[in-house]
Short mmCIF file of C-alpha atoms and ligand atoms in Angstrom, two decimals:
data_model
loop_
_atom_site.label_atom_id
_atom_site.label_comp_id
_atom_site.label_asym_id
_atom_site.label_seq_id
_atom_site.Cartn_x
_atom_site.Cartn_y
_atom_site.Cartn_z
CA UNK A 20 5.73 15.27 15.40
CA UNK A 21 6.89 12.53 18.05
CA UNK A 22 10.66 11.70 16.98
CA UNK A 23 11.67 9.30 19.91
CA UNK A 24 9.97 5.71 18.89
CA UNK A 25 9.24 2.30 19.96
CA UNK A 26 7.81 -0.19 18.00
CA UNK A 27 7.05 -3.07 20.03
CA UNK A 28 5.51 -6.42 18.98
CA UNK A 29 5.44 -10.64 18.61
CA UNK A 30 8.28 -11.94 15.84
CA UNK A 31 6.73 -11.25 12.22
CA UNK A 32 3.97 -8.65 13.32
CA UNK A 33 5.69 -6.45 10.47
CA UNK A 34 7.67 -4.29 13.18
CA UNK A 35 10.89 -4.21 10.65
CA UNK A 36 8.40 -4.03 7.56
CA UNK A 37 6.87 -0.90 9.20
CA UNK A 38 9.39 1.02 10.96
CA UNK A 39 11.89 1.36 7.44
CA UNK A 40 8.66 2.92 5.50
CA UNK A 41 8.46 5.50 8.57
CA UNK A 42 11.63 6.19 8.80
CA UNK A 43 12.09 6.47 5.25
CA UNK A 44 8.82 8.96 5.15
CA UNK A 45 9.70 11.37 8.17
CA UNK A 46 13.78 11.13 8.35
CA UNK A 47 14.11 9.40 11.47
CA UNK A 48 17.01 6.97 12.28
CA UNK A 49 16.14 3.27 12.49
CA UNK A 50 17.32 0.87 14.93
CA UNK A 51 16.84 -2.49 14.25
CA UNK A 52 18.47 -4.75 17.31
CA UNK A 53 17.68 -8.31 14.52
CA UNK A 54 19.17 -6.25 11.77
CA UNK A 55 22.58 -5.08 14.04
CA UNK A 56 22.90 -8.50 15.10
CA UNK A 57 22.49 -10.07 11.50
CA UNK A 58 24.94 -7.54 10.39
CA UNK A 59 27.23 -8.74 13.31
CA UNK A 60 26.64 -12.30 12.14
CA UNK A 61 27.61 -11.82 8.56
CA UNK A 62 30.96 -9.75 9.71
CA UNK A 63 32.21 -13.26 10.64
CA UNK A 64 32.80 -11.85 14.13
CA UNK A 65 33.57 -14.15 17.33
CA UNK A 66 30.21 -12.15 18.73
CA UNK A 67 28.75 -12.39 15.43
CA UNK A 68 29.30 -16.60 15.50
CA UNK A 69 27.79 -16.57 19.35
CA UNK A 70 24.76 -14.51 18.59
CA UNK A 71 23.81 -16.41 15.42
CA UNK A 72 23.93 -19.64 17.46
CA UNK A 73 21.27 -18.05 20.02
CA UNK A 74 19.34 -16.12 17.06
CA UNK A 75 19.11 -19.95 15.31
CA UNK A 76 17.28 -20.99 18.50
CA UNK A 77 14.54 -18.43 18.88
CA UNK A 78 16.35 -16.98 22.17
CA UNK A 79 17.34 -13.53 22.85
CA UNK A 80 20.73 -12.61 22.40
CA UNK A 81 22.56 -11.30 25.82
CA UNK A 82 21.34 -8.24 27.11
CA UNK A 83 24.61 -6.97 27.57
CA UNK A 84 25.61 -7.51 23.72
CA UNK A 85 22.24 -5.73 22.92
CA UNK A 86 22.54 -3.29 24.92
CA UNK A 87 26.38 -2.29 23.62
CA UNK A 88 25.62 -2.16 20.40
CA UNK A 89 22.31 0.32 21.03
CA UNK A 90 24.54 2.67 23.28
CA UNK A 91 26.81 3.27 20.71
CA UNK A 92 24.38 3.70 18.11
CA UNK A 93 21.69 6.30 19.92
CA UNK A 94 24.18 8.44 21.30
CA UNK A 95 24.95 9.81 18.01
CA UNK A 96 21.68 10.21 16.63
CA UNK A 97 20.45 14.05 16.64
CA UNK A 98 17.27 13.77 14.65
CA UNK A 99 15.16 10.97 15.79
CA UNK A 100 15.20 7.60 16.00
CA UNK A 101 12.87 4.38 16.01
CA UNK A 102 13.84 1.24 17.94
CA UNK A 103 12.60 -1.58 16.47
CA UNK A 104 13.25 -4.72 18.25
CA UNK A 105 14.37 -3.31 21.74
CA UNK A 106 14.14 -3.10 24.16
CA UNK A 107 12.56 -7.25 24.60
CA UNK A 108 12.36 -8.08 28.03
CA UNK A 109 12.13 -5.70 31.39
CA UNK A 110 16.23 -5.07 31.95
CA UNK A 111 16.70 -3.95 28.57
CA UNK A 112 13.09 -1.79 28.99
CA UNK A 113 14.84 -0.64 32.52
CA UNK A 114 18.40 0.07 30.95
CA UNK A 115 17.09 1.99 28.09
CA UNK A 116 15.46 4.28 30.48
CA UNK A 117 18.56 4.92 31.83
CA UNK A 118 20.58 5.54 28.69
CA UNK A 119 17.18 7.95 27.82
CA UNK A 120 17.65 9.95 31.29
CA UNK A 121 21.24 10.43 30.41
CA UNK A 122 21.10 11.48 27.08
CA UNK A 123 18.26 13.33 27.89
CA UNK A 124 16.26 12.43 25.07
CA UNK A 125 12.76 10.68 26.56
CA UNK A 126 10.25 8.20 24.71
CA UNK A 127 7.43 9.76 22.98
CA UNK A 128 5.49 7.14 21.90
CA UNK A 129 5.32 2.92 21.47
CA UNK A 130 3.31 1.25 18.85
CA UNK A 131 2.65 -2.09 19.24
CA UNK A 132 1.37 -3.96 16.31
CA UNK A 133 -0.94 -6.44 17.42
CA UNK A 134 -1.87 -9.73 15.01
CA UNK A 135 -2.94 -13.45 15.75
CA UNK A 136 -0.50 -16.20 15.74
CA UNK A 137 -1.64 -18.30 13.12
CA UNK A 138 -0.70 -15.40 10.80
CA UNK A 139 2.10 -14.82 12.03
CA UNK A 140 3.46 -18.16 11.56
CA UNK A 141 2.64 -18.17 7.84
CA UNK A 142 4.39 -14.87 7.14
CA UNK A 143 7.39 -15.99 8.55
CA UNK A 144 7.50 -19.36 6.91
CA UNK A 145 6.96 -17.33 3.80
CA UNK A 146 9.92 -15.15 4.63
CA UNK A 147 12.09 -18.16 5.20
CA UNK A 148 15.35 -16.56 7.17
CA UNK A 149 17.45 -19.42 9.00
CA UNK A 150 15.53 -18.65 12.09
CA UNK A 151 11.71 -19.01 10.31
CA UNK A 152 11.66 -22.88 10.47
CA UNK A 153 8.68 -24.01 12.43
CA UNK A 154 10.11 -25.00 15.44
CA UNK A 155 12.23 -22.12 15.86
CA UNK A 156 8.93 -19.84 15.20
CA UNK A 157 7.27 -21.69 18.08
CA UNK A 158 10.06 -20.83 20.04
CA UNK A 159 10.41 -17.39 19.11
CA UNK A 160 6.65 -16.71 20.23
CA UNK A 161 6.68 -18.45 23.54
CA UNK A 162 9.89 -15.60 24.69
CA UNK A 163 8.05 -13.24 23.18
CA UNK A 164 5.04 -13.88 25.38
CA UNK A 165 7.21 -14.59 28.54
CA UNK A 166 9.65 -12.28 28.11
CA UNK A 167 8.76 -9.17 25.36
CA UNK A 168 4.91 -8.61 26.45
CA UNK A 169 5.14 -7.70 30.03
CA UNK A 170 6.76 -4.51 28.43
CA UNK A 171 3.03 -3.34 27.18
CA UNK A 172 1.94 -3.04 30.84
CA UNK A 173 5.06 -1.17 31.51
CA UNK A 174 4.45 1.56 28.91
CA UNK A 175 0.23 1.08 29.08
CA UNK A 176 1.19 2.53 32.78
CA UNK A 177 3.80 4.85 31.62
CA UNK A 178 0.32 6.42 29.17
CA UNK A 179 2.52 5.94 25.57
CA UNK A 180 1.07 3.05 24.41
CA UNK A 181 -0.54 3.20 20.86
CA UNK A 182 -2.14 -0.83 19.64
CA UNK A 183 -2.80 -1.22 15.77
CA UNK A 184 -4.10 -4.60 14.38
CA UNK A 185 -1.22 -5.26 11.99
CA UNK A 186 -3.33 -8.39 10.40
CA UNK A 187 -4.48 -6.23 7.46
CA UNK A 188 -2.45 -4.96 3.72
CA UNK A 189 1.08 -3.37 4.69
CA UNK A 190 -0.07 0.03 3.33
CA UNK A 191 -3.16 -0.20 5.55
CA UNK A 192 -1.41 -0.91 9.06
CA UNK A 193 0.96 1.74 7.76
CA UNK A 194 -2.14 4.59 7.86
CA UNK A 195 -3.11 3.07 11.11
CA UNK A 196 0.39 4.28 12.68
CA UNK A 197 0.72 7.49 10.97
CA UNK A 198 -2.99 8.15 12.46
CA UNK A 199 -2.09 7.22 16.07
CA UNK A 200 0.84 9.03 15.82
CA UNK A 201 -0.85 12.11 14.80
CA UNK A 202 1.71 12.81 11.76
P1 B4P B 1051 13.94 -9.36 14.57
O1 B4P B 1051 14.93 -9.05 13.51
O2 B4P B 1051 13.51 -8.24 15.45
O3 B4P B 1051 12.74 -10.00 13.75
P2 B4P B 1051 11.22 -10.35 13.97
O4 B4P B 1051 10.72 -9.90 15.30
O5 B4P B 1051 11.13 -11.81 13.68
O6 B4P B 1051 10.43 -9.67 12.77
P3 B4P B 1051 9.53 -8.35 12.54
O7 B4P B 1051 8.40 -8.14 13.49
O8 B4P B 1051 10.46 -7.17 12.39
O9 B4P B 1051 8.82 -8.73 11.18
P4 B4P B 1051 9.00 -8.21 9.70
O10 B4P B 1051 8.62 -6.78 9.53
O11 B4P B 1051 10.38 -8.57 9.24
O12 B4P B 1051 14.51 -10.53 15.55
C1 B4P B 1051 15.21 -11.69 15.12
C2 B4P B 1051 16.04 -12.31 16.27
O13 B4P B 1051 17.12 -11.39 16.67
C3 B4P B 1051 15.32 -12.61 17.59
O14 B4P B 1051 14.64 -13.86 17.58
C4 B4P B 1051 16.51 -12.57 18.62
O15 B4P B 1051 17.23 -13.79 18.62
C5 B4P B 1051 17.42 -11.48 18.08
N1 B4P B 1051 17.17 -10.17 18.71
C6 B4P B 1051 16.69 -9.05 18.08
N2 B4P B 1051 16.59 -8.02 18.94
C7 B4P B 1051 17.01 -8.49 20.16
C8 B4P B 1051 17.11 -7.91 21.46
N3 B4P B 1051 16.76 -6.63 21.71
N4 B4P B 1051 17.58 -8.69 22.49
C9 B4P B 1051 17.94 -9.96 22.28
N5 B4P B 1051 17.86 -10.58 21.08
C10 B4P B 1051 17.39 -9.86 20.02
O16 B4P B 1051 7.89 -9.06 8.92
C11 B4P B 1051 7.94 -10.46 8.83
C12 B4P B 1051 7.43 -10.93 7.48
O17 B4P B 1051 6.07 -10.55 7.30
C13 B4P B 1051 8.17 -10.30 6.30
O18 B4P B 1051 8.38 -11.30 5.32
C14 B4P B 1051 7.26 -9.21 5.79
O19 B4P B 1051 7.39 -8.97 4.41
C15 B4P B 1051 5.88 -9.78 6.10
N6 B4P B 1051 4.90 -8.75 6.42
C16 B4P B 1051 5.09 -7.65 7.20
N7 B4P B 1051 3.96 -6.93 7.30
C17 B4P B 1051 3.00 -7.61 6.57
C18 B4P B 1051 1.61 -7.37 6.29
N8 B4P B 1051 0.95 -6.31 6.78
N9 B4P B 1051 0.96 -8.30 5.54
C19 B4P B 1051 1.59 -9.39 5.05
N10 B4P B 1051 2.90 -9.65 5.25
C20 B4P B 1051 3.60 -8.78 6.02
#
């Protein structure tokens, strides 16, 4: 079974939704970058207080940050792992390939989860987190298209791309990735 994961996709496609039911099912370690940083904003940290003033926006939190916090975390992780999340634009996609080489522990496969965004505006204004206000949404889906989708050419090209239409029942899209992951 692939153990090295990627699920890629716009804010509210159900990436978070769907990667804690797989890793719950098949034992792999999940790696939310959102989750980290809202764990990092609740600490009351000084980093904490600057990323929840970006998060509040709909912008992307410093690549640098990001990418501290991920180093640290995949470096211990023996078993498998799922990034949810990250990388989100092309020099996080280009330093996790790095960190990959050196740990020696390459991709296996990225699910993107694919849905319309008209839906995905409802769901998250059903969720209501501080950063699901309407505005921010819009926001949140104009860096994903600018700066998070030129990463699905990247791994199209690098043959490890797997789409599923997430705009269906959360058990259903869940059978979708178990299928194209061949588990
Ligand atoms: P994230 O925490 O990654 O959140 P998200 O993209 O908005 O949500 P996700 O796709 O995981 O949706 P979910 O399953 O929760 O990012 C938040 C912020 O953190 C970013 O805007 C950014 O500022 C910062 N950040 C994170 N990573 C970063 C990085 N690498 N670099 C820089 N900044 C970073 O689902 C959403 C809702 O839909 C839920 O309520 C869920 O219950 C519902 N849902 C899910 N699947 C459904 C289904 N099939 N049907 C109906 N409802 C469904």
């Amino acid at each position: 079974m692939k153990k090295k994961l990627l699920f890629l996709g716009p804010p509210g496609a159900g990436k978070g939704t769907q990667a804690k039911l797989f890793c719950e099912k098949y034992g792999l370690d999940h790696l939310s970058t959102g989750d980290l940083l809202r764990d990092e904003v609740s600490s009351g940290s000084v980093l904490g207080v600057k990323a929840s003033e970006v998060m509040n926006k709909g912008e992307l939190v410093s690549d640098e940050l990001v990418l501290s916090i991920v180093e640290r975390r995949l470096e211990k992780i023996k078993q498998g792992w799922l990034l949810d999340g990250f990388p989100r634009n092309v020099n996080q996609a280009n330093a996790l390939k790095k960190l990959l080489v050196k740990i020696n522990q390459p991709m296996e496969a990225v699910v993107l989860i694919k849905i319309a965004d008209d839906y995905l505006t409802k769901r998250l204004l059903a969720r209501g987190r501080e950063d699901d206000t309407e505005g921010v949404i819009i926001n949140r889906l104009k860096v994903y298209r600018e700066k998070t989708a030129p990463l699905i050419d990247l791994y199209t090209n690098q043959g490890i791309l797997e789409e599923i239409d997430g705009n269906a029942d959360i058990d259903v899209v869940f059978s979708c990735i178990e299928k194209a992951l061949g588990t």
